[in-house]
mmCIF file of C-alpha atoms in Angstrom:
data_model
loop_
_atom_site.group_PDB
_atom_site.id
_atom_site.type_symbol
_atom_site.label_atom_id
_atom_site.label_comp_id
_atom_site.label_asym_id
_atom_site.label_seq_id
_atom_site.Cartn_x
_atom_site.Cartn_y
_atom_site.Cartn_z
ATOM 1 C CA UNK A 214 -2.186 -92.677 -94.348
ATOM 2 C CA UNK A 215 -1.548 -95.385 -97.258
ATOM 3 C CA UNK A 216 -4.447 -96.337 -98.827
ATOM 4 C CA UNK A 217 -5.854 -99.720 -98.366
ATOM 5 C CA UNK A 218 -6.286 -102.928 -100.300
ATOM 6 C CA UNK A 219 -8.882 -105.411 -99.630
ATOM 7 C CA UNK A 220 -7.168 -107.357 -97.381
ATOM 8 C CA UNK A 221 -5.542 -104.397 -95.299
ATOM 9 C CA UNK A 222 -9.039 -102.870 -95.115
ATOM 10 C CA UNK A 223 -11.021 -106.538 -93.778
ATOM 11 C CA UNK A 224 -8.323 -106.894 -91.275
ATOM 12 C CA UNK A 225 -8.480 -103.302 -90.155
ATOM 13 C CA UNK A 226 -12.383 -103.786 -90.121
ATOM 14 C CA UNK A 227 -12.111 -106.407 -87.743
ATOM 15 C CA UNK A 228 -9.588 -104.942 -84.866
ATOM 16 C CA UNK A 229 -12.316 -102.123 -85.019
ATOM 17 C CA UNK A 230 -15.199 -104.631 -84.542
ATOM 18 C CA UNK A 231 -13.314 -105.872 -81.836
ATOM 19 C CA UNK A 232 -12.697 -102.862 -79.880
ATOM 20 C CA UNK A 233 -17.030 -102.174 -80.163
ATOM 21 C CA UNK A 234 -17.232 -105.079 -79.066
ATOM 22 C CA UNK A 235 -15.299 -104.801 -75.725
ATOM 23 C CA UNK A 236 -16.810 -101.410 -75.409
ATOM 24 C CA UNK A 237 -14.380 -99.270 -76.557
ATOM 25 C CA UNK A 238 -14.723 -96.300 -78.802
ATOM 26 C CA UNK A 239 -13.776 -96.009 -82.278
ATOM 27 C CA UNK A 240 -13.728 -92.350 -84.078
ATOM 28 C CA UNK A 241 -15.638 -91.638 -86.827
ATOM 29 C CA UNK A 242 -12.253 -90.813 -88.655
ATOM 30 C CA UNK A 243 -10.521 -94.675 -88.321
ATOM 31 C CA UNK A 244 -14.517 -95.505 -88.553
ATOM 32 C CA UNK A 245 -14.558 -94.150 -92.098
ATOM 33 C CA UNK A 246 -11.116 -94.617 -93.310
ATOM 34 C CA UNK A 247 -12.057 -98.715 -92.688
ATOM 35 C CA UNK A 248 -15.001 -98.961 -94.178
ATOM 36 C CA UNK A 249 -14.945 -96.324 -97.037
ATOM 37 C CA UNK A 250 -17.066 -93.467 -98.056
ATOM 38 C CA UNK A 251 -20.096 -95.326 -99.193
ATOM 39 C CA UNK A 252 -20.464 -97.125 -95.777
ATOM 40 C CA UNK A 253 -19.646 -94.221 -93.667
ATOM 41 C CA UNK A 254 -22.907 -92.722 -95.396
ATOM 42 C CA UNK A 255 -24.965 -95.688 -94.656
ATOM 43 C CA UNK A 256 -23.912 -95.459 -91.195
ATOM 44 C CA UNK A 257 -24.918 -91.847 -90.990
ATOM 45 C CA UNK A 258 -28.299 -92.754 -92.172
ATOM 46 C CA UNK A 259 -28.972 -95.400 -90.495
ATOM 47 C CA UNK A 260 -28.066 -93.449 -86.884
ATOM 48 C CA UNK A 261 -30.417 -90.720 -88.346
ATOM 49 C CA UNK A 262 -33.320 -93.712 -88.704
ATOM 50 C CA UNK A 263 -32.400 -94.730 -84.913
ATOM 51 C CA UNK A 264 -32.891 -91.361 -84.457
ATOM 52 C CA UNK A 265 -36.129 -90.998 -85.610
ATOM 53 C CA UNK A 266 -37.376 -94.518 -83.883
ATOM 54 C CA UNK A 267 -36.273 -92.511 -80.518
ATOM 55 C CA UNK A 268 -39.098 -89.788 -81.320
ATOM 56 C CA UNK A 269 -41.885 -92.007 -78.923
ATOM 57 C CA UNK A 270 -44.196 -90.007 -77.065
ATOM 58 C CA UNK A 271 -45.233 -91.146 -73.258
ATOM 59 C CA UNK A 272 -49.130 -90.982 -72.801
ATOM 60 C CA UNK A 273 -49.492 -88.161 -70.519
ATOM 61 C CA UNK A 274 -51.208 -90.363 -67.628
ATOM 62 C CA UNK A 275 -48.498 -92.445 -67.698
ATOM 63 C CA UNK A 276 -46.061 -89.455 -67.221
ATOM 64 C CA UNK A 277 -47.969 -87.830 -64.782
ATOM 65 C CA UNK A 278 -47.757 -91.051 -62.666
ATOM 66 C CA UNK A 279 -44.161 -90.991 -63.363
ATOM 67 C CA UNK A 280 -43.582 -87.911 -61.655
ATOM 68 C CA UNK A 281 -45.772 -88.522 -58.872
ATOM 69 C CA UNK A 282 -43.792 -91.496 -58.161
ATOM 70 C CA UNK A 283 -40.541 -89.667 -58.927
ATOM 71 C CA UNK A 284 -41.796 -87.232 -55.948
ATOM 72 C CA UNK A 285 -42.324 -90.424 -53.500
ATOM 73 C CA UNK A 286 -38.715 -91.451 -54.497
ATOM 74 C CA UNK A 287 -37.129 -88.330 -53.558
ATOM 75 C CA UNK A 288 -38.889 -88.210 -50.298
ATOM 76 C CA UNK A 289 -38.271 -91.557 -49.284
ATOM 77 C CA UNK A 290 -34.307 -90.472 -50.512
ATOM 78 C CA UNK A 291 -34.454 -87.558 -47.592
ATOM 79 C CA UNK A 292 -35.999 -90.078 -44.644
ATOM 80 C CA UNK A 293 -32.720 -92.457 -45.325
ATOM 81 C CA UNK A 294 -31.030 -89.677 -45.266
ATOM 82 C CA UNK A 295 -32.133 -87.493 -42.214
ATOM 83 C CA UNK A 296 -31.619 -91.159 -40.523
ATOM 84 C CA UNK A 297 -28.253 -90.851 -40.408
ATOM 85 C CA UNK A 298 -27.581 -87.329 -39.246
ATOM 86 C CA UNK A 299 -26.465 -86.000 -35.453
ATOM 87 C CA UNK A 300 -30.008 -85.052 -33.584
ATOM 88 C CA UNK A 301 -28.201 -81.984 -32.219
ATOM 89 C CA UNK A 302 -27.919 -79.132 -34.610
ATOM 90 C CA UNK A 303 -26.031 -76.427 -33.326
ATOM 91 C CA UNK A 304 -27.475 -75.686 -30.002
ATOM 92 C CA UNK A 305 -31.058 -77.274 -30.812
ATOM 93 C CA UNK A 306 -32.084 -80.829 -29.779
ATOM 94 C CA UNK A 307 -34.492 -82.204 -32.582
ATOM 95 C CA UNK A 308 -37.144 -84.425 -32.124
ATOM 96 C CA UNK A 309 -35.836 -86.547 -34.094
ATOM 97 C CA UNK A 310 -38.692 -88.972 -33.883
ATOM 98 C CA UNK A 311 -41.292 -86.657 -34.524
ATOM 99 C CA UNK A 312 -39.646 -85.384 -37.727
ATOM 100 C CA UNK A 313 -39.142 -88.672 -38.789
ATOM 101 C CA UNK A 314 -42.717 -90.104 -38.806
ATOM 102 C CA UNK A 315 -43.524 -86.541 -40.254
ATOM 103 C CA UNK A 316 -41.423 -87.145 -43.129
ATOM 104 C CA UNK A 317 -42.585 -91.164 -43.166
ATOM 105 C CA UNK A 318 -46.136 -90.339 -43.507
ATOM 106 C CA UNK A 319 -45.190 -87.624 -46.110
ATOM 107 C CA UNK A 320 -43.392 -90.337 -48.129
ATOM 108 C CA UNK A 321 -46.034 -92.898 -47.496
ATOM 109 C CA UNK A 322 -48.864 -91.142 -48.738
ATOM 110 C CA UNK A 323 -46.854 -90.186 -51.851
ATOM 111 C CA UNK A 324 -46.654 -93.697 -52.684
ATOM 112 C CA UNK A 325 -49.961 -94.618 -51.899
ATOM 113 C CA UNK A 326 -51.116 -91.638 -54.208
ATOM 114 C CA UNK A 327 -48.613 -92.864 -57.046
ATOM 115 C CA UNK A 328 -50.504 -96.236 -56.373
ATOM 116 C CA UNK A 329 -53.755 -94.931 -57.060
ATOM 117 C CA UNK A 330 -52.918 -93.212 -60.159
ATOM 118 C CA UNK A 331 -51.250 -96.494 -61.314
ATOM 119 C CA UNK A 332 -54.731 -98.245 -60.902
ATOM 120 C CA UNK A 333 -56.480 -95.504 -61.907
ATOM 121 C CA UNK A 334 -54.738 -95.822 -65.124
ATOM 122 C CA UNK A 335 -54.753 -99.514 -65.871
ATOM 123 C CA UNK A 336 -58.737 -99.320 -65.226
ATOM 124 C CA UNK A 337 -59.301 -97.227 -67.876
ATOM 125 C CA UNK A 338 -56.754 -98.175 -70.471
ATOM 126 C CA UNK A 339 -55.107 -101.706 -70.243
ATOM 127 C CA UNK A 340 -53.081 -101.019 -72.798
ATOM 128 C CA UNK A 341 -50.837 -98.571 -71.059
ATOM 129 C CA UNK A 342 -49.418 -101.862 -69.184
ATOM 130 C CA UNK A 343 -46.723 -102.009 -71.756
ATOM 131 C CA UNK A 344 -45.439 -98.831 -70.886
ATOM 132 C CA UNK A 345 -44.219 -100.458 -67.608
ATOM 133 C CA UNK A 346 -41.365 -102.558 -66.491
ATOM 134 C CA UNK A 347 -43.114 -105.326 -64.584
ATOM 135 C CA UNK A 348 -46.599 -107.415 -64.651
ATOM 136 C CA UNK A 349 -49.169 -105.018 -63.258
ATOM 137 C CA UNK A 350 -51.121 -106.725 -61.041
ATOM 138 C CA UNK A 351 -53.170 -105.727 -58.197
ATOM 139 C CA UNK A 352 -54.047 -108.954 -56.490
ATOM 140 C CA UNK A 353 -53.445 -109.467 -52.830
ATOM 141 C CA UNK A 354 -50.262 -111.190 -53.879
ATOM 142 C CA UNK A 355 -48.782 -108.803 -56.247
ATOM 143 C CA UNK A 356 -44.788 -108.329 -56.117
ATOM 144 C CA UNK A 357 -46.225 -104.646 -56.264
ATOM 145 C CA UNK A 358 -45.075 -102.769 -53.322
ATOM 146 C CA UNK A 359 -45.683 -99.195 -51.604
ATOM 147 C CA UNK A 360 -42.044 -98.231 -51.657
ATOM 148 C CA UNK A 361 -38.776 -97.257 -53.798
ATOM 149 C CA UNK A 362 -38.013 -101.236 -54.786
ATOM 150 C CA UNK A 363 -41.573 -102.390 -55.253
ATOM 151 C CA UNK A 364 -43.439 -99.551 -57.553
ATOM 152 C CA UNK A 365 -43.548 -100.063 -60.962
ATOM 153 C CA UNK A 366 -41.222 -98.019 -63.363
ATOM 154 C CA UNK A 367 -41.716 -97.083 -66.814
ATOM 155 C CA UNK A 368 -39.342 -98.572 -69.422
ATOM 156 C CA UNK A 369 -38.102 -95.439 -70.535
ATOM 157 C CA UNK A 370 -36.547 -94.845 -67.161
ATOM 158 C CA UNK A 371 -32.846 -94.784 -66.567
ATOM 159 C CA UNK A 372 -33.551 -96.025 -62.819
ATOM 160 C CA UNK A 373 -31.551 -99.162 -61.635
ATOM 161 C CA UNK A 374 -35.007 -100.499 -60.313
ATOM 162 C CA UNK A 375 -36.210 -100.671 -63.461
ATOM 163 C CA UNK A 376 -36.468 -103.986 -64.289
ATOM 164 C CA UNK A 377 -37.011 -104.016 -68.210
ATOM 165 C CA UNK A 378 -33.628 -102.904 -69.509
ATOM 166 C CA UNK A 379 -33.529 -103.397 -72.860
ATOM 167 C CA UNK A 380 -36.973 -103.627 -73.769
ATOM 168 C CA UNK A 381 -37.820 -101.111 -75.194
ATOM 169 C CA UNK A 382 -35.234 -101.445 -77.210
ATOM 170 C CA UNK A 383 -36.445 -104.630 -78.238
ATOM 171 C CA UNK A 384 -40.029 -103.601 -78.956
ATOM 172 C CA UNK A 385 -38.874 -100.212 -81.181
ATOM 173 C CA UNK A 386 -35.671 -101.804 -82.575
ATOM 174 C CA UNK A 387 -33.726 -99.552 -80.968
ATOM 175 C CA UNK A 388 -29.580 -100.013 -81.416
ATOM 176 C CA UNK A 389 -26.714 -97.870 -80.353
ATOM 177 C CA UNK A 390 -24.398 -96.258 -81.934
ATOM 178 C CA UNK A 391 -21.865 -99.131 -81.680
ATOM 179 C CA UNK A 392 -24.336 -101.323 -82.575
ATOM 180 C CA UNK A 393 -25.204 -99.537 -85.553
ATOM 181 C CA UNK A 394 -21.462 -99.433 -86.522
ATOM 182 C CA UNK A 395 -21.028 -103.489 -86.151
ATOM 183 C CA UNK A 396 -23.912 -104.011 -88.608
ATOM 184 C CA UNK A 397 -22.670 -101.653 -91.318
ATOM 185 C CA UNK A 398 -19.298 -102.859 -90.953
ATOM 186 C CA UNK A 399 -20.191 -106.325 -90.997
ATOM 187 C CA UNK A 400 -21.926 -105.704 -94.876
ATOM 188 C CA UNK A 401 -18.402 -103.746 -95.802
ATOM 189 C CA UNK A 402 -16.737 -107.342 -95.160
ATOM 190 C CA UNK A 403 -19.402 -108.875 -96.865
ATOM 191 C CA UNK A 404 -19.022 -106.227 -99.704
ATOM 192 C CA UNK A 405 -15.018 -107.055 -99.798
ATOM 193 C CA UNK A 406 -15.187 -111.089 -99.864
ATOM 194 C CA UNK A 407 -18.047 -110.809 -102.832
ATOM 195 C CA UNK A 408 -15.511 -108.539 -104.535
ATOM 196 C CA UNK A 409 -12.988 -110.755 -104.252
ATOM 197 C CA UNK A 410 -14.824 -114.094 -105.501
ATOM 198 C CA UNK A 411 -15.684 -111.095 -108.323
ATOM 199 C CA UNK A 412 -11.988 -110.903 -108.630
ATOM 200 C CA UNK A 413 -11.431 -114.689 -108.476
ATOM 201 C CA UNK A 414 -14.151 -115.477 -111.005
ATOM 202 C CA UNK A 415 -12.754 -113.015 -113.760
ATOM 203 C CA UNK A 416 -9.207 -114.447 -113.071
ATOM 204 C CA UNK A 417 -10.542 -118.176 -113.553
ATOM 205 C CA UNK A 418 -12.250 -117.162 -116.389
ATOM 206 C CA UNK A 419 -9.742 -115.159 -118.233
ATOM 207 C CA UNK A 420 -7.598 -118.409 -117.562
ATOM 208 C CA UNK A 421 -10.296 -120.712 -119.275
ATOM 209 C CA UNK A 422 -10.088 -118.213 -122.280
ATOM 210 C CA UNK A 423 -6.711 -118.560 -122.399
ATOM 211 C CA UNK A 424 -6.709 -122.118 -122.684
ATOM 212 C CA UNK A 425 -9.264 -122.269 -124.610
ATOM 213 C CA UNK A 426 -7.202 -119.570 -127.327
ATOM 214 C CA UNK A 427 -4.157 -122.087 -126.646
ATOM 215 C CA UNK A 428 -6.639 -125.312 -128.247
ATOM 216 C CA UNK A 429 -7.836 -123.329 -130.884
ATOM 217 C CA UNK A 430 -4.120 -122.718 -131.716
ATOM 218 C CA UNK A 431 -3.386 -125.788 -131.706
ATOM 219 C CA UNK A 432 -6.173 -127.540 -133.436
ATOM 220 C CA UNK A 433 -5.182 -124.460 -136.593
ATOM 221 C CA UNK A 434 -1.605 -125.833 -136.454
ATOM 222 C CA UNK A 435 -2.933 -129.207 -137.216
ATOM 223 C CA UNK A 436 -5.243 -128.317 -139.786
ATOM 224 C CA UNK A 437 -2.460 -126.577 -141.565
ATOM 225 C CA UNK A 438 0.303 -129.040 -140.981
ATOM 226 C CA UNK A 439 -2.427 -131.618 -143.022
ATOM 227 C CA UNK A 440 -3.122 -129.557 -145.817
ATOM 228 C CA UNK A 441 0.596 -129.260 -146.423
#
């Protein structure tokens, strides 16, 4: 691969700032060869301090209500499920109507439990509210809800009913990988353009010098053309 020069290397910098930013991957290789060694380090560590801002440990209260509510969520899963199946299995009628209020009230008191616990948590430690994705609120007119949609989720969770994606993010400083690699390319452009107002200044300078050496020659000539 031919090496780069400043300008090669900004414009190669930004068609790979481009593709992050559309989502697309870039490999550590072109990732490197762009933005030099010295960058490519500072990337590394910087991933490694994400890394480390990643290491947050969930009260255990707060996880045991997780799983208790993780538990409702599967059950209320199998009731939409069994909903839709034939009532005749094999050569058996099912009471289909009996096994479904079974499994209801199964999936209803799960909630109702996870409830509880949610309360029971709050009561003792308000604090523990920020662990969780909405307002917790217990009023008559809560948006708090005994099912799937309406229970509160923590903001670690990778559920599509959780309703603070991102936040967490937000509140450790958390960025991803492609993130990461925006903001250390974005200081190897910086890096480049203060090199080459470096560059600029030296040349502009060197120039002054020069015509500066060019007066002094010609203020000598004088001087010696009088004293002839």
């Amino acid at each position: 691969m031919p090496r780069f020069n400043n300008e090669t290397r900004k414009k190669r910098i930004k068609e790979l700032m481009r593709m992050l930013e559309k989502g697309l991957e870039v490999s550590p290789r072109d990732f490197a060869n762009a933005v030099g060694k010295d960058f490519a380090k500072l990337n590394d560590k910087r991933w490694a301090e994400q890394q480390e801002l990643r290491k947050i440990e969930v009260p255990s209260a707060v996880k045991e209500y997780e799983q208790m509510l993780q538990e409702a969520v599967m059950w209320h899963g199998r009731l939409d499920s069994y909903s839709g199946r034939n009532p005749k299995v094999g050569k058996v009628i099912v009471n289909r109507k009996q096994v479904m209020d079974d499994m209801k009230n199964k999936t209803d008191g799960l909630f109702e439990r996870a409830y509880e616990k949610l309360q029971e948590i709050i009561s003792e430690d308000k604090t523990l509210a920020v662990w969780f994705d909405r307002d917790i609120d217990f009023s008559f007119d809560s948006d708090i809800s005994l099912d799937s949609d309406g229970m509160p989720r923590l903001i670690t969770s990778k559920s599509a009913n959780n309703l603070a994606q991102g936040r967490l993010q937000q509140l450790h400083g958390w960025k991803t990988k492609a993130q990461v690699k925006l903001d250390v390319m974005a200081l190897a452009l910086e890096e480049l353009v203060k090199q080459e107002r470096t560059a600029e200044e030296i040349e502009a300078e060197l120039k002054q010098n020069q015509q500066q050496v060019e007066k002094l020659k010609g203020m000598l000539a004088k001087l010696k053309k009088q004293g002839e």
